[in-house]
Structure formats: structure tokens, C-alpha cells
XYZ file of C-alpha atoms in Angstrom:
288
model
C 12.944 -3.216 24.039
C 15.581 -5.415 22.424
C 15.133 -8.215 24.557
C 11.694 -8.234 23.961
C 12.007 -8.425 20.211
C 14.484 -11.214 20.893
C 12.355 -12.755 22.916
C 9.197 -12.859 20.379
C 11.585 -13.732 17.835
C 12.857 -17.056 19.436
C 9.269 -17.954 20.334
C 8.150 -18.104 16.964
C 11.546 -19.858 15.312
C 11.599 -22.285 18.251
C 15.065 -21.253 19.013
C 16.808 -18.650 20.994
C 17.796 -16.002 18.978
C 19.965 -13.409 20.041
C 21.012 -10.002 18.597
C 24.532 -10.078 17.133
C 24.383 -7.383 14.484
C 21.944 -4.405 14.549
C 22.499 -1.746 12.003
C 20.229 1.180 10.851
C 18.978 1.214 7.703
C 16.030 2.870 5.226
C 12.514 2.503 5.577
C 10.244 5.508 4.749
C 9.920 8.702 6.893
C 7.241 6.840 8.902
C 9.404 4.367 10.926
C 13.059 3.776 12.356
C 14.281 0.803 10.806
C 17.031 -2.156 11.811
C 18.480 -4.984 10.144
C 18.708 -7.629 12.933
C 21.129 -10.347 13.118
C 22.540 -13.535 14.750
C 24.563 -13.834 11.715
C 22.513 -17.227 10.644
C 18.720 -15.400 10.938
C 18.117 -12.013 9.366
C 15.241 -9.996 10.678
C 13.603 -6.477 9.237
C 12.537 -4.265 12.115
C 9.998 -1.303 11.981
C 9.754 0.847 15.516
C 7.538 3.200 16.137
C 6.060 4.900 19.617
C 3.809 2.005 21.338
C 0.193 3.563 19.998
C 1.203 2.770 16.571
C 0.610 -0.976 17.026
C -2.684 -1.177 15.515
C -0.608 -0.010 12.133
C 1.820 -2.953 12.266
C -0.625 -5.307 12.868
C -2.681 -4.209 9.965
C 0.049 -4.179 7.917
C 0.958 -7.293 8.924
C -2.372 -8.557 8.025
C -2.089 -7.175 4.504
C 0.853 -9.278 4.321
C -0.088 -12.278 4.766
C -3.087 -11.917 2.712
C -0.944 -11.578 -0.255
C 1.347 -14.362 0.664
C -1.558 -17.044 0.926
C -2.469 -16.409 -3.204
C 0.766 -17.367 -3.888
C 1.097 -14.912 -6.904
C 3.655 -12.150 -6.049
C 6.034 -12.502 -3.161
C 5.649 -10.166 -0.020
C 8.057 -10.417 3.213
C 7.168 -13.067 5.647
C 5.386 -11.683 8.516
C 7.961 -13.152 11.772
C 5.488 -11.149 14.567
C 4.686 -7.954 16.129
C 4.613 -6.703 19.350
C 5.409 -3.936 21.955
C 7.686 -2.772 24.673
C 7.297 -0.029 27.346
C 7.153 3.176 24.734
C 7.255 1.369 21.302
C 5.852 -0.970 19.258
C 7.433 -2.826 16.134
C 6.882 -5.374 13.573
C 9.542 -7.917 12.701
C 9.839 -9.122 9.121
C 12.030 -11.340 6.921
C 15.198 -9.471 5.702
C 15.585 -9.158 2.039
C 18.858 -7.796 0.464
C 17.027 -6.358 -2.771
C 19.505 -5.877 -5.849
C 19.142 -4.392 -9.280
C 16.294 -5.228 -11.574
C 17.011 -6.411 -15.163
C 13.873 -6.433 -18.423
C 12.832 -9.838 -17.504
C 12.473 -8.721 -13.540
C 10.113 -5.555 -14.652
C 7.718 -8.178 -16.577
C 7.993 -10.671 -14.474
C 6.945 -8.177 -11.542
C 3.450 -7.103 -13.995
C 2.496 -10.556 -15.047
C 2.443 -11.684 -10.948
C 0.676 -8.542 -9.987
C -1.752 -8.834 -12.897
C -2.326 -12.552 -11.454
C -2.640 -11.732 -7.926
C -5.417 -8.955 -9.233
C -7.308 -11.878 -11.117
C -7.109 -14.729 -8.221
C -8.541 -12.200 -5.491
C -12.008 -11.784 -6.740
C -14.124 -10.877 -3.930
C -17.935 -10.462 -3.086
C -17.990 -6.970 -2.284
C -15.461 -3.822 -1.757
C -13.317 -3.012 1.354
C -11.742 -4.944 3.985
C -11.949 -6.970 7.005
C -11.072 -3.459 9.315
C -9.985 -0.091 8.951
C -6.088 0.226 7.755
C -3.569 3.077 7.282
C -2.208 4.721 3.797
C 0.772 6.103 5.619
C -0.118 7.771 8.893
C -4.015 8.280 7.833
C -6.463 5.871 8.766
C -7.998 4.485 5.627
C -11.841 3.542 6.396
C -12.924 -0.016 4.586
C -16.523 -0.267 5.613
C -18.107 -3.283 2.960
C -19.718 -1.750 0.036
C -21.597 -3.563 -2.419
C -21.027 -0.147 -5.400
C -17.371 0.812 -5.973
C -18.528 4.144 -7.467
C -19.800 5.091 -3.754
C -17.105 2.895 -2.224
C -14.502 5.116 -4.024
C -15.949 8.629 -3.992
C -17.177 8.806 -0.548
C -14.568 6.699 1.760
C -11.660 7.485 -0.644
C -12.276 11.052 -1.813
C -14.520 12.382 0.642
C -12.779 11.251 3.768
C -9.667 12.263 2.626
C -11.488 16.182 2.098
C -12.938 16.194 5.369
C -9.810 15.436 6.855
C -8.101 18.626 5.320
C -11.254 20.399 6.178
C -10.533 20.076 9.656
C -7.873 21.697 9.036
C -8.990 24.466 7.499
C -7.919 23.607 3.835
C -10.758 24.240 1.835
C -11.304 22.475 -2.177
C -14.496 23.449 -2.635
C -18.320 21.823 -1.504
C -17.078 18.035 -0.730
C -20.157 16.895 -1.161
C -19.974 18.273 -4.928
C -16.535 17.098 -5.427
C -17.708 13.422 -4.289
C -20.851 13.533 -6.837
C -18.555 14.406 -9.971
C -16.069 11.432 -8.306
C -18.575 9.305 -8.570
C -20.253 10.061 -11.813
C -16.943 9.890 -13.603
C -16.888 6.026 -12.395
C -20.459 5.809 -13.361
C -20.093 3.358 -16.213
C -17.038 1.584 -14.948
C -17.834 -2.367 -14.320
C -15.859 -3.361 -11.670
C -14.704 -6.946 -10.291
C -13.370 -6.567 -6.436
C -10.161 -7.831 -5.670
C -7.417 -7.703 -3.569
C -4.686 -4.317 -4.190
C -1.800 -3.137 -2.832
C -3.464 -0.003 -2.223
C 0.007 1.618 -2.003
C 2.039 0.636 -5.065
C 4.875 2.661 -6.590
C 8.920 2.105 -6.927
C 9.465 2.862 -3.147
C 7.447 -0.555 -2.011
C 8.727 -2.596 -4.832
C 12.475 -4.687 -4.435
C 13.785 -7.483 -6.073
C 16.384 -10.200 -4.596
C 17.328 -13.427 -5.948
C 15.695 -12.603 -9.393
C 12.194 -12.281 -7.296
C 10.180 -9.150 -7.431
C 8.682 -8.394 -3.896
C 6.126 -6.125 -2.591
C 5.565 -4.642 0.636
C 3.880 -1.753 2.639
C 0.622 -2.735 1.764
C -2.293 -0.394 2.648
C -4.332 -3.243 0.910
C -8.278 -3.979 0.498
C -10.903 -5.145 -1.929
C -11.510 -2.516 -4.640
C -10.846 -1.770 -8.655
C -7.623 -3.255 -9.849
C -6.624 -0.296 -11.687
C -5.937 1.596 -8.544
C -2.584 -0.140 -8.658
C -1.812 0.466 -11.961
C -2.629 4.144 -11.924
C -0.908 4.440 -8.752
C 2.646 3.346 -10.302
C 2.301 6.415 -12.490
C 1.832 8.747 -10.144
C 5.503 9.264 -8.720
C 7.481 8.298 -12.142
C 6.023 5.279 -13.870
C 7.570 1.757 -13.762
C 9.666 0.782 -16.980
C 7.764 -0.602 -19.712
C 8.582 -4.399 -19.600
C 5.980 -3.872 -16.292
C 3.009 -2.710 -18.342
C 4.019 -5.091 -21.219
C 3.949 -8.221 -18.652
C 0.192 -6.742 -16.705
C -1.445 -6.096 -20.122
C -0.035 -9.049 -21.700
C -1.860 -11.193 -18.729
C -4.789 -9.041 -17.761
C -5.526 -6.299 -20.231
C -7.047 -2.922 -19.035
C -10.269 -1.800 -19.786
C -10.735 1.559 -22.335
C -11.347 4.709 -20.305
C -8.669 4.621 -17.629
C -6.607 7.174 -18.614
C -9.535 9.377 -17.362
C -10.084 7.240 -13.889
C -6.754 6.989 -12.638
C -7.155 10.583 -12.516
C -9.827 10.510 -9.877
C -7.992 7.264 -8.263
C -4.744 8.974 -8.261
C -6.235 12.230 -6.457
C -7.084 10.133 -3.335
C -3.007 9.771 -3.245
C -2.361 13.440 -3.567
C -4.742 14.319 -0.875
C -3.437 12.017 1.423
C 0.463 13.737 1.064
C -1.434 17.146 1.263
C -2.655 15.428 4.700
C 0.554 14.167 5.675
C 2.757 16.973 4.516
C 0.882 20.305 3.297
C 3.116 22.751 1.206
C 3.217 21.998 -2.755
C 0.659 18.792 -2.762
C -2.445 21.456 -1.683
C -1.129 23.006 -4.834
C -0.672 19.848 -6.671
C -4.290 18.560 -5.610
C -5.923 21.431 -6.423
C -4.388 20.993 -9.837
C -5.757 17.738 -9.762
C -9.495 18.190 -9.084
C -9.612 20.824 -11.743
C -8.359 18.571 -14.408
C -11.596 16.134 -12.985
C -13.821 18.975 -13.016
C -12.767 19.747 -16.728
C -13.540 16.218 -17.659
C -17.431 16.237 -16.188
């Protein structure tokens, strides 16, 4: 496996690279993760078992959509690949430090940018991606309100109703979804799709983002999405509203756009986020 990463590695940089220092390091619960080294190129390495390829490649994909806007910084993409059993994706290598005030704004003001240079004709994405292990459908959709509700909501429901965790009627639960965005005007644009603390690291004074689970939607996806696991410090909000202010009401949608999130750990990892999502959809139901 190594000398096939080595291999792809020194085809793309046009020089033979070879693995000097390999070290373990943190990357999620999805993924093993290496720092890779020749001690004068520095590589990020995600490996997985080889049927996870499609979900590096998308990622990858994500990445370098980002990159050409030239608003926030992302990791450069170096290639992906497989071996016998796994598959992996090779990125830059960042050494990410402590971020000060002016780090914090700086981060909102690029991602506010990145949402307002992204403007797209309609909602999704090129192909079907991943938010974590579950595949996130993008078919193109002209409405967000039926974008959201049913390929968001409802396919995240569905999927626990396979497995026998019940919310109530989905197809109820995607009507109120959708009538709470009802009177929401909506420009599409390019998002994260995944965006809180853990995907977020600064080096050099730069703010980077990565782990994108990115397509065309609302903007404010994003933004409710940092509050969801302990919001970002202020000086990020101050820098995003300072550059592209939010519109009244979405203390009420990130509700609904923040549920998707919680459904999709309940997917992944059961226990206390049923709980927590059920919590959820009866604050939504409260606000119909």
C-alpha cells in the first residue's frame, strides 16, 4: 500500500518521493490518518477499506471546488487512489496553530465571500456525496424548500426507518419542513455542507477548511451549522455579518437545517441523538 501512495505521489510532483517519516495522527472516527514525509514534502493521508473510494474522490472534488473561488483556503488535493484492500486520499499537510480575534473574523468575512461568489442556477451538485458515512443525495432542484425537506429531511427519516426508528409520518414531518421555509428567498451557492470547529484550522495566520460534504443550497446552512456543536467565537459572526448580513427569520430555520445534522449522528451512532432529534422535531412542530 505504501509504495503505491509513493508511487502516485511522485507522479504528480514529478519527482520520486519516498517515505521517510510516517506518524499517526487525528482525523475523525471515520478514517486512519498519517502524516507522510521525505522530510522536504509533507503529505496528509486518509485510509480507509478499498470500497470507500468513491468518498475520497468526492471529497476531493469538494475541494477543489472551493480552492478555484479563491475565497477561503482548503488543503490542496495531491491525488487519490487505491491498493489491494484500501483506498486513500493524499492531501497537503498543514501544521494548524492557535487562532487569535483577527483569525476568527478573518475566517467569517472569507466564508461570507466564498457564499456570495458561488451563486449558482439551481440547488444540489454535480453527484451524490457523503455527510460522514451517509450518502447525501444532490439531485438538481430548481425550489430549495423541496430541495431541503425532501432530500435533506426526508432521506435522512427513511434511512432510520429502515431501521426501525420511528419519528412519526415522514411524509408529515417533510410538509411542516417545507412550509417553515415557505417564505424564505433563497440564492444557491456553494457550502461547506459540514462546517463546525472540528473542520476548521488555522496555520500561518490562514484560516482553512476541510471535510467538505459540499453542494449548491441556502448559505445559512453553514452558519446554523457552526452553532450546533458549540458556536464559533464572536469575531466569526462579527466578520460574516459585517460582509454578508443574514436575513430576519433564521433563528427559526436553522432549526429545521440543523435537524438534518442530528439525524444524520442518530444514523451514524444511535443512543442520545434519537433522543436529541426527537427533541428537535418537536421544537419544529411547536413553531408550525
Amino acid at each position: 500500500m505504501w509504495q503505491n501512495i509513493e508511487r502516485d505521489i511522485s507522479q504528480v510532483i514529478g519527482e520520486e518521493f519516498s517515505i521517510k517519516h510516517k506518524q499517526l495522527v487525528t482525523g475523525g472516527d471515520i478514517n486512519l490518518c498519517y502524516w507522510l514525509s521525505d522530510y522536504q514534502h509533507n503529505y496528509f493521508i486518509k485510509l480507509n477499506d478499498k470500497p470507500r473510494l468513491q468518498q475520497f474522490e468526492t471529497e476531493a472534488y469538494s475541494l477543489a471546488k472551493i480552492k478555484q473561488l479563491n475565497a477561503i483556503a482548503c488543503p490542496d488535493v495531491i491525488t487519490t487512489g487505491t491498493s489491494l484492500d484500501k483506498s486513500y486520499l493524499v492531501l497537503e499537510y498543514l501544521p494548524f496553530n492557535h487562532a487569535g480575534t483577527k483569525n476568527w473574523w478573518l475566517f467569517g468575512k472569507q466564508l461570507a465571500q466564498m457564499h456570495q461568489q458561488s451563486s449558482h442556477g439551481q440547488f444540489g451538485w454535480q453527484h451524490d456525496n457523503f455527510i460522514g458515512n451517509t450518502q447525501q443525495p444532490n439531485d438538481w432542484q430548481s425550489n430549495w424548500r423541496t430541495f431541503f425537506a425532501e432530500q435533506r429531511i426526508g432521506w435522512q427519516l427513511q434511512l432510520l426507518a429502515e431501521k426501525s426508528i420511528i419519528f412519526g409520518d415522514i411524509e408529515h414531518i417533510i410538509s411542516v419542513c417545507h412550509d417553515t421555509l415557505l417564505h424564505h428567498q433563497v440564492t444557491p451557492c456553494l457550502v461547506h455542507g459540514d462546517l463546525w470547529q472540528g473542520n476548521i484550522g488555522f496555520s500561518d495566520s490562514r484560516v482553512f477548511i476541510y471535510d467538505p460534504a459540499s453542494y449548491y443550497g441556502d448559505r445559512e446552512v453553514d452558519i446554523a451549522m457552526t452553532e450546533l456543536f458549540g458556536q464559533m467565537p464572536d469575531e466569526f459572526y462579527q466578520g460574516y455579518q459585517e460582509t454578508y448580513p443574514l436575513q430576519s427569520g433564521f433563528d427559526k430555520r436553522k432549526l429545521i437545517y440543523n435537524f438534518y445534522h442530528i439525524l444524520n449522528h442518530a444514523n451514524l451512532f444511535g443512543g442520545v441523538y434519537i433522543e436529541q432529534s426527537k427533541a428537535n422535531l418537536n421544537r419544529i412542530l411547536a413553531l408550525y
